[in-house]
CSV table of C-alpha atoms in Angstrom, one decimal:
chain,number,residue,atom,x,y,z
C,546,VAL,CA,211.2,76.2,102.9
C,547,GLY,CA,208.8,74.2,101.2
C,548,ASN,CA,206.1,76.3,101.4
C,549,SER,CA,205.1,75.9,97.5
C,550,GLY,CA,205.2,72.6,95.6
C,551,ALA,CA,207.8,73.8,93.5
C,552,GLY,CA,210.2,73.9,96.2
C,553,ARG,CA,208.9,71.1,98.2
C,554,ARG,CA,209.5,68.9,94.8
C,555,ALA,CA,213.5,70.4,95.6
C,556,ALA,CA,213.5,70.6,99.1
C,557,LEU,CA,213.0,66.6,99.2
C,558,ALA,CA,215.3,66.1,95.9
C,559,HIS,CA,218.0,67.6,98.0
C,560,THR,CA,217.5,66.2,101.0
C,561,ALA,CA,215.3,62.7,101.0
C,562,HIS,CA,212.9,64.5,103.2
C,563,ASP,CA,210.5,65.7,102.9
C,564,ALA,CA,210.5,69.9,104.0
C,565,GLY,CA,207.8,70.0,106.9
C,566,GLU,CA,204.9,72.9,106.6
C,567,GLU,CA,205.2,76.2,107.7
C,568,ALA,CA,201.7,76.3,109.7
C,569,LEU,CA,203.2,74.1,111.6
C,570,TYR,CA,206.5,74.9,112.8
C,571,ARG,CA,204.6,78.2,113.4
C,572,ARG,CA,202.5,76.3,116.6
C,573,VAL,CA,205.5,74.9,117.2
C,574,LEU,CA,208.1,78.4,117.5
C,575,ASP,CA,205.2,80.3,118.8
C,576,HIS,CA,206.3,81.1,122.0
C,577,PRO,CA,207.7,84.9,123.3
C,578,GLY,CA,211.2,85.7,122.3
C,579,VAL,CA,211.4,84.3,119.5
C,580,LEU,CA,211.7,85.6,116.4
C,581,TRP,CA,211.0,84.4,113.2
C,582,ALA,CA,212.8,85.0,110.0
C,583,HIS,CA,211.2,85.4,106.7
C,584,ASP,CA,215.1,84.7,104.8
C,585,GLN,CA,218.9,85.5,104.9
C,586,GLU,CA,218.3,89.3,105.2
C,587,HIS,CA,215.8,88.6,107.2
C,588,MET,CA,218.2,86.4,109.5
C,589,ILE,CA,220.9,88.3,109.1
C,590,ASP,CA,218.9,92.2,110.3
C,591,LEU,CA,217.8,91.0,113.1
C,592,ALA,CA,220.8,89.5,114.0
C,593,LEU,CA,222.7,91.9,113.9
C,594,ALA,CA,220.2,94.7,115.7
C,595,LEU,CA,220.0,92.1,118.2
C,596,SER,CA,223.5,92.1,119.4
C,597,ARG,CA,223.9,95.7,119.1
C,598,THR,CA,220.6,98.0,120.9
C,599,ARG,CA,218.9,97.8,123.6
C,600,ARG,CA,215.5,96.1,123.2
C,601,PRO,CA,212.8,99.6,123.1
C,602,ALA,CA,210.1,99.0,126.6
C,603,GLY,CA,207.6,99.8,124.1
C,604,ARG,CA,206.0,100.1,120.5
C,605,ARG,CA,207.0,104.4,120.3
C,606,VAL,CA,209.5,105.3,117.2
C,607,GLY,CA,211.2,108.6,117.4
C,608,ILE,CA,212.7,109.3,113.9
C,609,VAL,CA,215.5,112.3,112.9
C,610,THR,CA,216.5,112.5,110.0
C,611,VAL,CA,218.7,115.3,107.0
C,612,SER,CA,215.9,114.5,104.4
C,613,GLY,CA,212.4,114.9,105.1
C,614,GLY,CA,211.6,112.4,101.8
C,615,ALA,CA,213.6,109.7,103.1
C,616,GLY,CA,212.2,110.0,106.4
C,617,THR,CA,208.3,109.9,105.7
C,618,TRP,CA,209.6,107.0,104.0
C,619,LEU,CA,210.9,105.2,106.6
C,620,ALA,CA,207.5,106.3,108.9
C,621,ASP,CA,204.8,104.5,106.2
C,622,ASP,CA,206.7,101.0,106.4
C,623,LEU,CA,207.4,101.0,111.1
C,624,VAL,CA,203.8,101.9,110.6
C,625,ALA,CA,203.1,99.2,108.5
C,626,ALA,CA,205.3,96.8,110.2
C,627,GLY,CA,203.4,97.8,113.1
C,628,LEU,CA,205.1,100.1,115.1
C,629,GLU,CA,204.3,103.7,116.3
C,630,VAL,CA,205.6,107.2,114.9
C,631,PRO,CA,203.3,109.4,116.7
C,632,LEU,CA,203.0,113.0,117.5
C,633,LEU,CA,205.2,114.9,119.4
C,634,SER,CA,203.5,117.0,122.8
C,635,PRO,CA,204.0,120.8,122.1
C,636,GLN,CA,206.4,121.6,125.1
C,637,VAL,CA,208.3,118.9,123.4
C,638,GLN,CA,208.4,120.0,120.3
C,639,ALA,CA,209.2,123.6,121.3
C,640,LEU,CA,212.5,121.7,122.9
C,641,LEU,CA,213.2,120.8,118.8
C,642,ARG,CA,212.5,124.1,117.6
C,643,GLU,CA,215.6,125.2,119.4
C,644,ARG,CA,217.9,122.6,117.4
C,645,ILE,CA,216.8,123.0,114.1
C,646,PRO,CA,216.2,126.0,111.3
C,647,PRO,CA,212.4,128.0,111.4
C,648,TYR,CA,211.6,125.2,107.4
C,649,GLY,CA,212.0,122.6,109.6
C,650,SER,CA,209.5,120.3,111.6
C,651,PRO,CA,209.5,119.3,115.2
C,652,ALA,CA,206.7,116.8,115.4
C,653,ASN,CA,207.8,113.4,114.3
C,654,PRO,CA,209.5,112.6,111.7
C,655,VAL,CA,212.0,115.5,112.9
C,656,ASP,CA,212.4,116.4,109.9
C,657,ALA,CA,216.4,118.5,110.9
C,658,THR,CA,217.1,119.7,107.4
C,659,ALA,CA,221.0,118.8,106.7
C,660,GLN,CA,221.6,121.9,107.5
C,661,VAL,CA,221.0,121.1,111.4
C,662,LEU,CA,224.9,119.7,111.0
C,663,GLY,CA,226.4,122.7,110.9
C,664,LEU,CA,224.7,124.2,113.1
C,665,GLY,CA,226.0,122.7,116.6
C,666,GLY,CA,224.8,118.6,114.7
C,667,VAL,CA,222.4,116.1,114.9
C,668,SER,CA,223.0,114.4,118.3
C,669,PRO,CA,221.5,117.5,120.4
C,670,VAL,CA,218.4,117.0,118.6
C,671,VAL,CA,218.0,113.0,119.1
C,672,ARG,CA,218.5,113.8,122.8
C,673,ILE,CA,215.9,116.1,123.0
C,674,LEU,CA,213.8,112.8,121.6
C,675,ALA,CA,215.4,110.3,123.3
C,676,ASP,CA,214.7,111.8,126.6
C,677,SER,CA,211.2,113.0,126.2
C,678,GLY,CA,209.2,109.9,127.6
C,679,GLU,CA,207.5,109.7,124.3
C,680,VAL,CA,209.3,107.4,122.7
C,681,ASP,CA,211.5,104.3,122.9
C,682,ALA,CA,213.1,103.9,120.4
C,683,VAL,CA,215.0,106.6,118.1
C,684,VAL,CA,216.3,105.6,114.2
C,685,LEU,CA,218.2,108.5,112.8
C,686,VAL,CA,218.5,109.1,109.7
C,687,ALA,CA,221.5,110.3,107.2
C,688,THR,CA,223.5,109.8,105.7
C,689,LEU,CA,226.9,107.2,105.8
C,690,ALA,CA,228.6,108.0,102.6
C,691,ASP,CA,231.6,109.4,104.4
C,692,GLN,CA,231.9,109.0,107.3
C,693,LYS,CA,232.6,112.6,108.4
C,694,GLN,CA,229.4,113.7,110.3
C,695,LEU,CA,230.3,110.1,112.2
C,696,GLU,CA,233.7,111.1,113.5
C,697,ARG,CA,232.1,114.3,114.6
C,698,GLU,CA,229.4,113.6,116.9
C,699,ARG,CA,231.9,110.4,118.3
C,700,GLU,CA,231.4,111.2,121.1
C,701,TYR,CA,227.8,111.7,122.0
C,702,LEU,CA,227.1,109.4,119.5
C,703,ALA,CA,228.5,106.6,121.8
C,704,THR,CA,226.5,107.8,124.7
C,705,LEU,CA,222.9,107.9,123.3
C,706,ALA,CA,223.7,104.0,122.0
C,707,ALA,CA,223.8,102.8,125.7
C,708,SER,CA,221.4,104.5,127.3
C,709,VAL,CA,218.0,104.0,124.1
C,710,PRO,CA,217.2,102.1,121.2
C,711,LEU,CA,219.2,103.7,118.3
C,712,VAL,CA,219.7,102.6,114.8
C,713,ILE,CA,220.9,104.1,111.9
C,714,TYR,CA,219.3,103.9,108.2
C,715,SER,CA,221.4,105.0,105.8
C,716,TYR,CA,219.6,106.4,102.2
C,717,THR,CA,223.0,106.2,100.1
C,718,ARG,CA,225.4,103.4,100.2
C,719,PRO,CA,228.3,103.5,103.9
C,720,GLY,CA,231.8,104.4,103.2
C,721,GLN,CA,233.8,101.1,104.1
C,722,ALA,CA,234.9,104.0,106.8
C,723,SER,CA,231.7,104.9,108.8
C,724,ILE,CA,230.9,100.6,109.0
C,725,ASP,CA,234.0,100.9,110.2
C,726,LEU,CA,233.3,103.5,113.4
C,727,LEU,CA,229.3,101.9,114.0
C,728,GLU,CA,230.9,98.7,114.5
C,729,GLU,CA,233.3,100.5,117.3
C,730,LEU,CA,230.6,102.7,118.9
C,731,GLY,CA,228.1,99.7,118.4
C,732,ILE,CA,224.9,101.0,116.3
C,733,ALA,CA,223.0,99.4,113.7
C,734,PHE,CA,222.2,100.4,110.3
C,735,PHE,CA,220.4,99.6,107.9
C,736,THR,CA,219.4,100.2,104.1
C,737,SER,CA,216.7,100.3,103.5
C,738,THR,CA,213.3,101.5,105.4
C,739,THR,CA,211.9,98.7,105.0
C,740,ARG,CA,214.2,96.0,107.1
C,741,THR,CA,214.9,98.8,109.3
C,742,ALA,CA,211.6,99.0,110.6
C,743,GLY,CA,211.3,95.2,110.7
C,744,ALA,CA,214.4,94.7,112.6
C,745,LEU,CA,213.5,98.0,115.2
C,746,ALA,CA,209.8,95.6,115.6
C,747,ALA,CA,211.9,92.0,116.3
C,748,LEU,CA,213.4,94.0,118.7
C,749,ALA,CA,210.0,96.0,120.5
C,750,PRO,CA,207.6,93.6,122.6
C,751,ALA,CA,205.2,91.6,121.0
C,752,ILE,CA,201.0,93.6,121.0
C,753,SER,CA,199.4,92.3,124.2
């Protein structure tokens, strides 16, 4: 705090001490493994991601979405956060095409469309991406308003989360049953594309 004149006045009035200078704090804390939270919400996001998500080996992120628009928005924010959303190889795209409707997209983001939920579920699509060797982490974009989808794929999602860095971005407000189930499964979730991207960027290794 205290990065503006008004903030410094408030800190001095509240504590009778100077707030200090952000540039000095950044120099002191500029070490591998030290994460810088921008505000309280960001700090909670980092704690959630660190407590539930495996650290990815690199900065390549795969997106599996049942909403094309939400996947596009997320891709932009991941790239803006310094992560990569690589185009998948023809071989991996061919495997994905076997699991999604013909009008979906296997490129990355993988737009499985909402119809995939009636074609065996979204977890097999996530598994192909996780096993491809072409991404280091996966974001599943789905609605958590209704827990029925999670319930149907509970065991598959638990296995995935244990083997690959996996988080969920919900483009709708999560229902309490979904929140409880994700806590049980140990999977982090976010309700904003920027918060999803920020948490994954903090987990990923630094750019060399």
